[in-house]
Coordinates of C-alpha atoms in Angstrom, one line a residue:
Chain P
X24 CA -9.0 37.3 -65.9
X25 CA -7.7 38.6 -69.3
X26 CA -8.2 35.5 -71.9
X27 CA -11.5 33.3 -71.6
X28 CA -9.2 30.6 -70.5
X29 CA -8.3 32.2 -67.1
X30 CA -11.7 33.5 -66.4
X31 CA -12.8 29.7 -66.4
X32 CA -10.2 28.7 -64.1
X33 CA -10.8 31.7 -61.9
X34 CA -14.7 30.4 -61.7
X35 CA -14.3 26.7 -62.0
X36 CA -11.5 27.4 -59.1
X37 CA -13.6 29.5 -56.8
X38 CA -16.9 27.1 -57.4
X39 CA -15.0 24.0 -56.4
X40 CA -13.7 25.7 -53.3
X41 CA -17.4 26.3 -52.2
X42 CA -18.1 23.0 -52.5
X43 CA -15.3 22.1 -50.5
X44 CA -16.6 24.4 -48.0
X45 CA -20.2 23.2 -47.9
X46 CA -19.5 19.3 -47.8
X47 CA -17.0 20.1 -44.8
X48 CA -19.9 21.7 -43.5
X49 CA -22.6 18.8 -43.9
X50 CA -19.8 17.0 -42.2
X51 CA -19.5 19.0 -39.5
X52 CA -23.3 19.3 -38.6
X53 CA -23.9 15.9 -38.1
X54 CA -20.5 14.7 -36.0
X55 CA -21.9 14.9 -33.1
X56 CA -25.5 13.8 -33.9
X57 CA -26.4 10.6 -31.9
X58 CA -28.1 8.7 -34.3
X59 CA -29.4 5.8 -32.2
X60 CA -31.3 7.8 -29.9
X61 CA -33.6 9.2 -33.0
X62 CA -34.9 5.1 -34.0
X63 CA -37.5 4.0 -31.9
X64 CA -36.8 0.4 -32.2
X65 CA -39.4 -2.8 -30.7
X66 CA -37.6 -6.3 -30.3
X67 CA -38.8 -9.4 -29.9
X68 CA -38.1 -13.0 -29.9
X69 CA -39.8 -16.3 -30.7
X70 CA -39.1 -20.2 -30.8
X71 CA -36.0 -20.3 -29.1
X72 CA -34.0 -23.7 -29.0
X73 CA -30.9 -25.4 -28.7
X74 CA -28.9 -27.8 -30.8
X75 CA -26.0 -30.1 -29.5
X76 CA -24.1 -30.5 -33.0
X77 CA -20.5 -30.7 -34.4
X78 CA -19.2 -27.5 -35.2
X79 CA -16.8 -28.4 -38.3
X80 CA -15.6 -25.0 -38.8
X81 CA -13.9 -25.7 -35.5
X82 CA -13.4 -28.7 -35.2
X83 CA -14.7 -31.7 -34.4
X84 CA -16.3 -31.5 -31.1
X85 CA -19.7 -30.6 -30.2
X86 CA -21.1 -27.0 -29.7
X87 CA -24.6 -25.6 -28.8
X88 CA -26.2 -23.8 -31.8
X89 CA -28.9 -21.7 -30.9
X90 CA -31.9 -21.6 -33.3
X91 CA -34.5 -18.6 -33.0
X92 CA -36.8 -16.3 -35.1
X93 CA -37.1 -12.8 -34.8
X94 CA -39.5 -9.9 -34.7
X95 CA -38.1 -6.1 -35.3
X96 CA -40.4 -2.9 -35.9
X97 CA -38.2 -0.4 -36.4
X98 CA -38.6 3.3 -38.2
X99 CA -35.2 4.7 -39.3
X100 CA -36.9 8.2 -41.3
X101 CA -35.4 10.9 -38.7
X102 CA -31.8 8.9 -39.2
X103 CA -32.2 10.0 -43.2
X104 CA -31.1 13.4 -42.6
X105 CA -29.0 15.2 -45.3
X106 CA -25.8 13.6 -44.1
X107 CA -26.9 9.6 -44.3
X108 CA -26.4 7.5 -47.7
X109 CA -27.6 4.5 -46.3
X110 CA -27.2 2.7 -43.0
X111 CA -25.9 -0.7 -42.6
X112 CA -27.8 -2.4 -39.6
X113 CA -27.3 -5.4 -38.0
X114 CA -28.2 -7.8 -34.9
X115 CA -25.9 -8.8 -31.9
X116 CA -26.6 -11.2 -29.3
X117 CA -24.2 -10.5 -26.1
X118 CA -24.3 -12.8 -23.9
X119 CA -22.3 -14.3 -21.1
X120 CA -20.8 -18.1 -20.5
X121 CA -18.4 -19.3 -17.6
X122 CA -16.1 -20.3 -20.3
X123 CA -16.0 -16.4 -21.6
X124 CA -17.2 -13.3 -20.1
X125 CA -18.4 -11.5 -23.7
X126 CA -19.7 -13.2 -25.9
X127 CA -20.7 -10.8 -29.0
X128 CA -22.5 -12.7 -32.3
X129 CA -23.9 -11.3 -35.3
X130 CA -27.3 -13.2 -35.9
X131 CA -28.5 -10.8 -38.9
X132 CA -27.7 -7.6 -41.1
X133 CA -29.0 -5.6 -43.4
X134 CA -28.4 -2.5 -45.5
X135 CA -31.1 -0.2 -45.7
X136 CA -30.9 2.4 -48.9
X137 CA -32.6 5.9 -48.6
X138 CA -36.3 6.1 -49.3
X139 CA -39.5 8.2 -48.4
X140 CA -40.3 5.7 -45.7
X141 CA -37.3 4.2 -44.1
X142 CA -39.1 1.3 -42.4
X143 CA -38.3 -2.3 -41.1
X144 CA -40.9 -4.7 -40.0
X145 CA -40.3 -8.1 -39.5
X146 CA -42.0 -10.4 -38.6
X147 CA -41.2 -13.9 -37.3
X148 CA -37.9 -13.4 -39.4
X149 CA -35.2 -16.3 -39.3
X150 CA -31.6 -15.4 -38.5
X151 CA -28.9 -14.9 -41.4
X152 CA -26.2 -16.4 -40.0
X153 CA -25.3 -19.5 -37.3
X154 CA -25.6 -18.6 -33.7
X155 CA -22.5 -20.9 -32.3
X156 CA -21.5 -20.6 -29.3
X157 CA -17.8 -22.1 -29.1
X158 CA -18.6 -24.6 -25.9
X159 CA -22.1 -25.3 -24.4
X160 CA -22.4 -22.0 -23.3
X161 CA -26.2 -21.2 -24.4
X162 CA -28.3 -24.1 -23.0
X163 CA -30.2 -23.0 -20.2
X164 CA -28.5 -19.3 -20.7
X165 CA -31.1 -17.0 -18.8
X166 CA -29.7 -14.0 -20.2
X167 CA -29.1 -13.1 -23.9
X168 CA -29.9 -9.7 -25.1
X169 CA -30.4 -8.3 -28.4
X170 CA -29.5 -5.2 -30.0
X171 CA -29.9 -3.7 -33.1
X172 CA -26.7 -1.5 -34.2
X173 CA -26.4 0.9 -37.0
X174 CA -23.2 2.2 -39.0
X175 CA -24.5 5.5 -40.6
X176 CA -23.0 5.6 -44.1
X177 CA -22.4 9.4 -44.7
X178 CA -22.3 11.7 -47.8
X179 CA -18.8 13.2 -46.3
X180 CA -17.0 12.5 -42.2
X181 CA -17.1 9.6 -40.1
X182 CA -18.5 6.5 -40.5
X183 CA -19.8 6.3 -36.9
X184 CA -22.0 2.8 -34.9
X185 CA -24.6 3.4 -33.2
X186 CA -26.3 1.2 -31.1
X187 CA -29.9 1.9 -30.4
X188 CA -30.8 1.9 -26.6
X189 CA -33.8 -0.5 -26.9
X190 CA -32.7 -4.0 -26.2
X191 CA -34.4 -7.4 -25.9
X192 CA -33.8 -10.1 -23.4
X193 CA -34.6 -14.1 -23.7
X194 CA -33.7 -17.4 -22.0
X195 CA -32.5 -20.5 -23.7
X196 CA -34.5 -23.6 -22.7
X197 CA -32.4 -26.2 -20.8
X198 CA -32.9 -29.1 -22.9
X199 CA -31.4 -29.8 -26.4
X200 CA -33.8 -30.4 -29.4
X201 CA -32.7 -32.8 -32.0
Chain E
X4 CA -8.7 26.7 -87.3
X5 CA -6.7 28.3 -84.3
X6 CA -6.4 31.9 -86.6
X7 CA -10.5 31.9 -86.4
X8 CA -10.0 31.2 -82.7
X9 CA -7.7 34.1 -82.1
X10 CA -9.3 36.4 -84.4
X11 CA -12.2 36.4 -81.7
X12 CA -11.4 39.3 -79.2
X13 CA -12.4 37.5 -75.5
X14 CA -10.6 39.9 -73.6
X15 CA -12.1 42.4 -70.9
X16 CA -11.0 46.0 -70.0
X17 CA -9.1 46.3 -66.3
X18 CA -12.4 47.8 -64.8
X19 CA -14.4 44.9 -66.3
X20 CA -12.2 42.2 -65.2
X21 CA -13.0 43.8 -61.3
X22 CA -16.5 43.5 -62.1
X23 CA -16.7 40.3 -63.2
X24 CA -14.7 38.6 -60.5
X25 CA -16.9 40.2 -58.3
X26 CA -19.9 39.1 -60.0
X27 CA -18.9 35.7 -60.1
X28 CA -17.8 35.2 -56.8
X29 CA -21.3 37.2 -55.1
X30 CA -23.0 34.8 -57.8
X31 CA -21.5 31.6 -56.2
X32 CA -21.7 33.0 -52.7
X33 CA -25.4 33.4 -53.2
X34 CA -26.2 29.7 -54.8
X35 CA -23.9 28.5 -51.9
X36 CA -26.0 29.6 -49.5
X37 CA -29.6 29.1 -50.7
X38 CA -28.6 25.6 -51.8
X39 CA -27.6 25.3 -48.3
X40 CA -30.8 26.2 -46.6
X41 CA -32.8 24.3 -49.2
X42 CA -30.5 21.0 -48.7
X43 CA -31.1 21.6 -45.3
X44 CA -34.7 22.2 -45.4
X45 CA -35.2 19.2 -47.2
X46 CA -33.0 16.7 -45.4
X47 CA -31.1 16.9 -49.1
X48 CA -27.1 17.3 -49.3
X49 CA -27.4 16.6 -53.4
X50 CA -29.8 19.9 -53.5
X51 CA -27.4 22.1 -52.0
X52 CA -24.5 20.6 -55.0
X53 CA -27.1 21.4 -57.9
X54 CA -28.0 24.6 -56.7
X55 CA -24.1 25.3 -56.8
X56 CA -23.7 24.1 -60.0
X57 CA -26.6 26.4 -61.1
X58 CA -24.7 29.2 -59.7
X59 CA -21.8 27.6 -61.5
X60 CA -23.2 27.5 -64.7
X61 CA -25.0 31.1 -64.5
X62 CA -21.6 32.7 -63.3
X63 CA -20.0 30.8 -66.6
X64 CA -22.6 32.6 -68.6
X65 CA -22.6 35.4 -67.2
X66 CA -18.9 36.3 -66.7
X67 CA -16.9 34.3 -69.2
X68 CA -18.1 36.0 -72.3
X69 CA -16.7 39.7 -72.9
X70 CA -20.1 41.1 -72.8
X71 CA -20.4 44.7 -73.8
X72 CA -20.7 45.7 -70.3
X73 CA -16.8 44.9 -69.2
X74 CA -15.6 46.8 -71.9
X75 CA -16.5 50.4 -71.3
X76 CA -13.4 51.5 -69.7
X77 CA -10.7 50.6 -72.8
X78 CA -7.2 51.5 -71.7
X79 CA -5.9 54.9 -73.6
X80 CA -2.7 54.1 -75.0
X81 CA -0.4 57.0 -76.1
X82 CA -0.3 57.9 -79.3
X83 CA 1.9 56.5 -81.6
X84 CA 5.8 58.0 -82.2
X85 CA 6.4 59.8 -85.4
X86 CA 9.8 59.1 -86.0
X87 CA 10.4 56.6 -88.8
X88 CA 13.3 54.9 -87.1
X89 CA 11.2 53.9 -84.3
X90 CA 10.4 50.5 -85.4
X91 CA 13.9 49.8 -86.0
X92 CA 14.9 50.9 -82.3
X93 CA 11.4 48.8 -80.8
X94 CA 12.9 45.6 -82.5
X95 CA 15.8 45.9 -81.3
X96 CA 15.4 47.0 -77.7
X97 CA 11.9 45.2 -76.8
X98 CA 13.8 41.6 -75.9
X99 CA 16.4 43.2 -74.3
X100 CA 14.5 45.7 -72.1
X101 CA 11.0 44.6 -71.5
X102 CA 10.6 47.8 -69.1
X103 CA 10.0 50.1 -72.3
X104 CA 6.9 48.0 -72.8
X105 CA 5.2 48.4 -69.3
X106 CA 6.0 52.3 -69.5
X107 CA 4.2 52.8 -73.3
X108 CA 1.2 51.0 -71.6
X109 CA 0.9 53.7 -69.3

């Protein structure tokens, strides 16, 4: 604390200690936070079809390929809090086949930055990526449910998924459009 | 250059040296914790790390220079030895026994 040089250090020292201090404590505040209980999330589904078609990527056979467009109002503002940097969302559809008892596929994501009004609404949306099942599992399927999942991307601590507890529900028609 | 560098005095008295670790450290303290309510407040962590780095910055100002008010208490040396031989003996003794150097500060 003698010479200018040490008096920095002491500061610079002490300051970057706080900081330490505080992050671990923006950490800390939000681990337990349940962030899929504070969206309210609305679901819902339109045009839903089947295709019988090869499935290159697998092989050569033929696999159902379920085709459907999407609605989602959605308002993510209370998941903001000081701890979120962005969120990374994205759409599952579970299902079940006698071939395979879960059946998890990712239809659509999106990463959704931090603004003054953290809002999704889409409407009649297409799907981003191939909805294969690997047999003919989803023609005539009366039960496939959607649900929107979140991965909270934090300023410091866990990078935690949270699946929001609204869910939609549709049935695959039992004939195959070509 | 480095002879106009040293030729500024930067350092502070014992007593000031307390105070301005004090200072610094309630200074910090204080930024800490009104950055945290205001990042909290406002659903904000980056507001909490500028208000810090205010307090960083005013603590730098305020405590890195030698202001006038750390050096009120200057440390009273003894006066100096009469003897003319004594600068012979100090040269000769002060690598050997660095002891003689802590008991003349006193």
């Amino acid at each position: 604390m003698n010479t200018f040089l040490a008096r920095t250090n002491a500061v610079f020292a002490f300051a970057l200690s706080i900081l330490a201090a505080l992050t671990f404590f923006c950490a800390m505040s939000t681990s337990y936070k349940k962030y899929g209980d504070v969206v309210p999330v609305k679901i819902s589904t339109a045009r839903e079809s089947v295709r019988n078609l090869p499935n290159y990527q697998a092989g050569r056979e033929t696999c159902d390929l379920g085709m459907l467009n999407f609605d989602l109002e959605a308002d993510f503002t209370k998941a903001f809090d000081w701890n979120t940097k962005q969120l990374f969302l994205y759409l599952t559809a579970h299902y079940k086949t006698p071939a395979n008892v879960i059946n998890q596929v990712v239809l659509w994501d999106h990463i959704l930055l931090r603004q003054p009004e953290a809002k999704l609404s889409l409407k009649n949306h297409n799907v981003k990526y191939y909805f294969w099942d690997d047999g003919h599992g989803l023609k005539n399927n009366p039960n496939v449910t959607l649900t929107l999942s979140m991965n909270v991307i934090p300023n410091a601590g866990m990078l935690p998924i949270f699946t929001v507890p609204t869910t939609h529900t549709f049935t695959f028609p039992n004939i195959y459009t070509n | 250059m480095s002879g106009f560098f040293d030729s500024i005095p930067t350092h502070m008295d014992f007593v000031g040296q307390k105070k301005a670790e004090k200072l610094f450290q309630t200074l910090i303290l204080a930024a800490a914790v009104i950055g945290l309510a205001i990042g909290y407040h406002y659903e904000q962590f980056s507001y909490t790390v500028y208000s810090l780095g205010a307090g960083f910055v005013i603590s730098c100002l305020i405590t890195l220079p030698p202001w006038p008010m750390y050096r009120r208490n200057p440390v009273k040396w003894q006066k100096r030895r009469k003897e003319t031989k004594s600068t012979k003996e100090d040269e000769s003794s002060s690598p050997s026994s660095p002891s003689s150097k802590g008991k003349k500060k006193k």
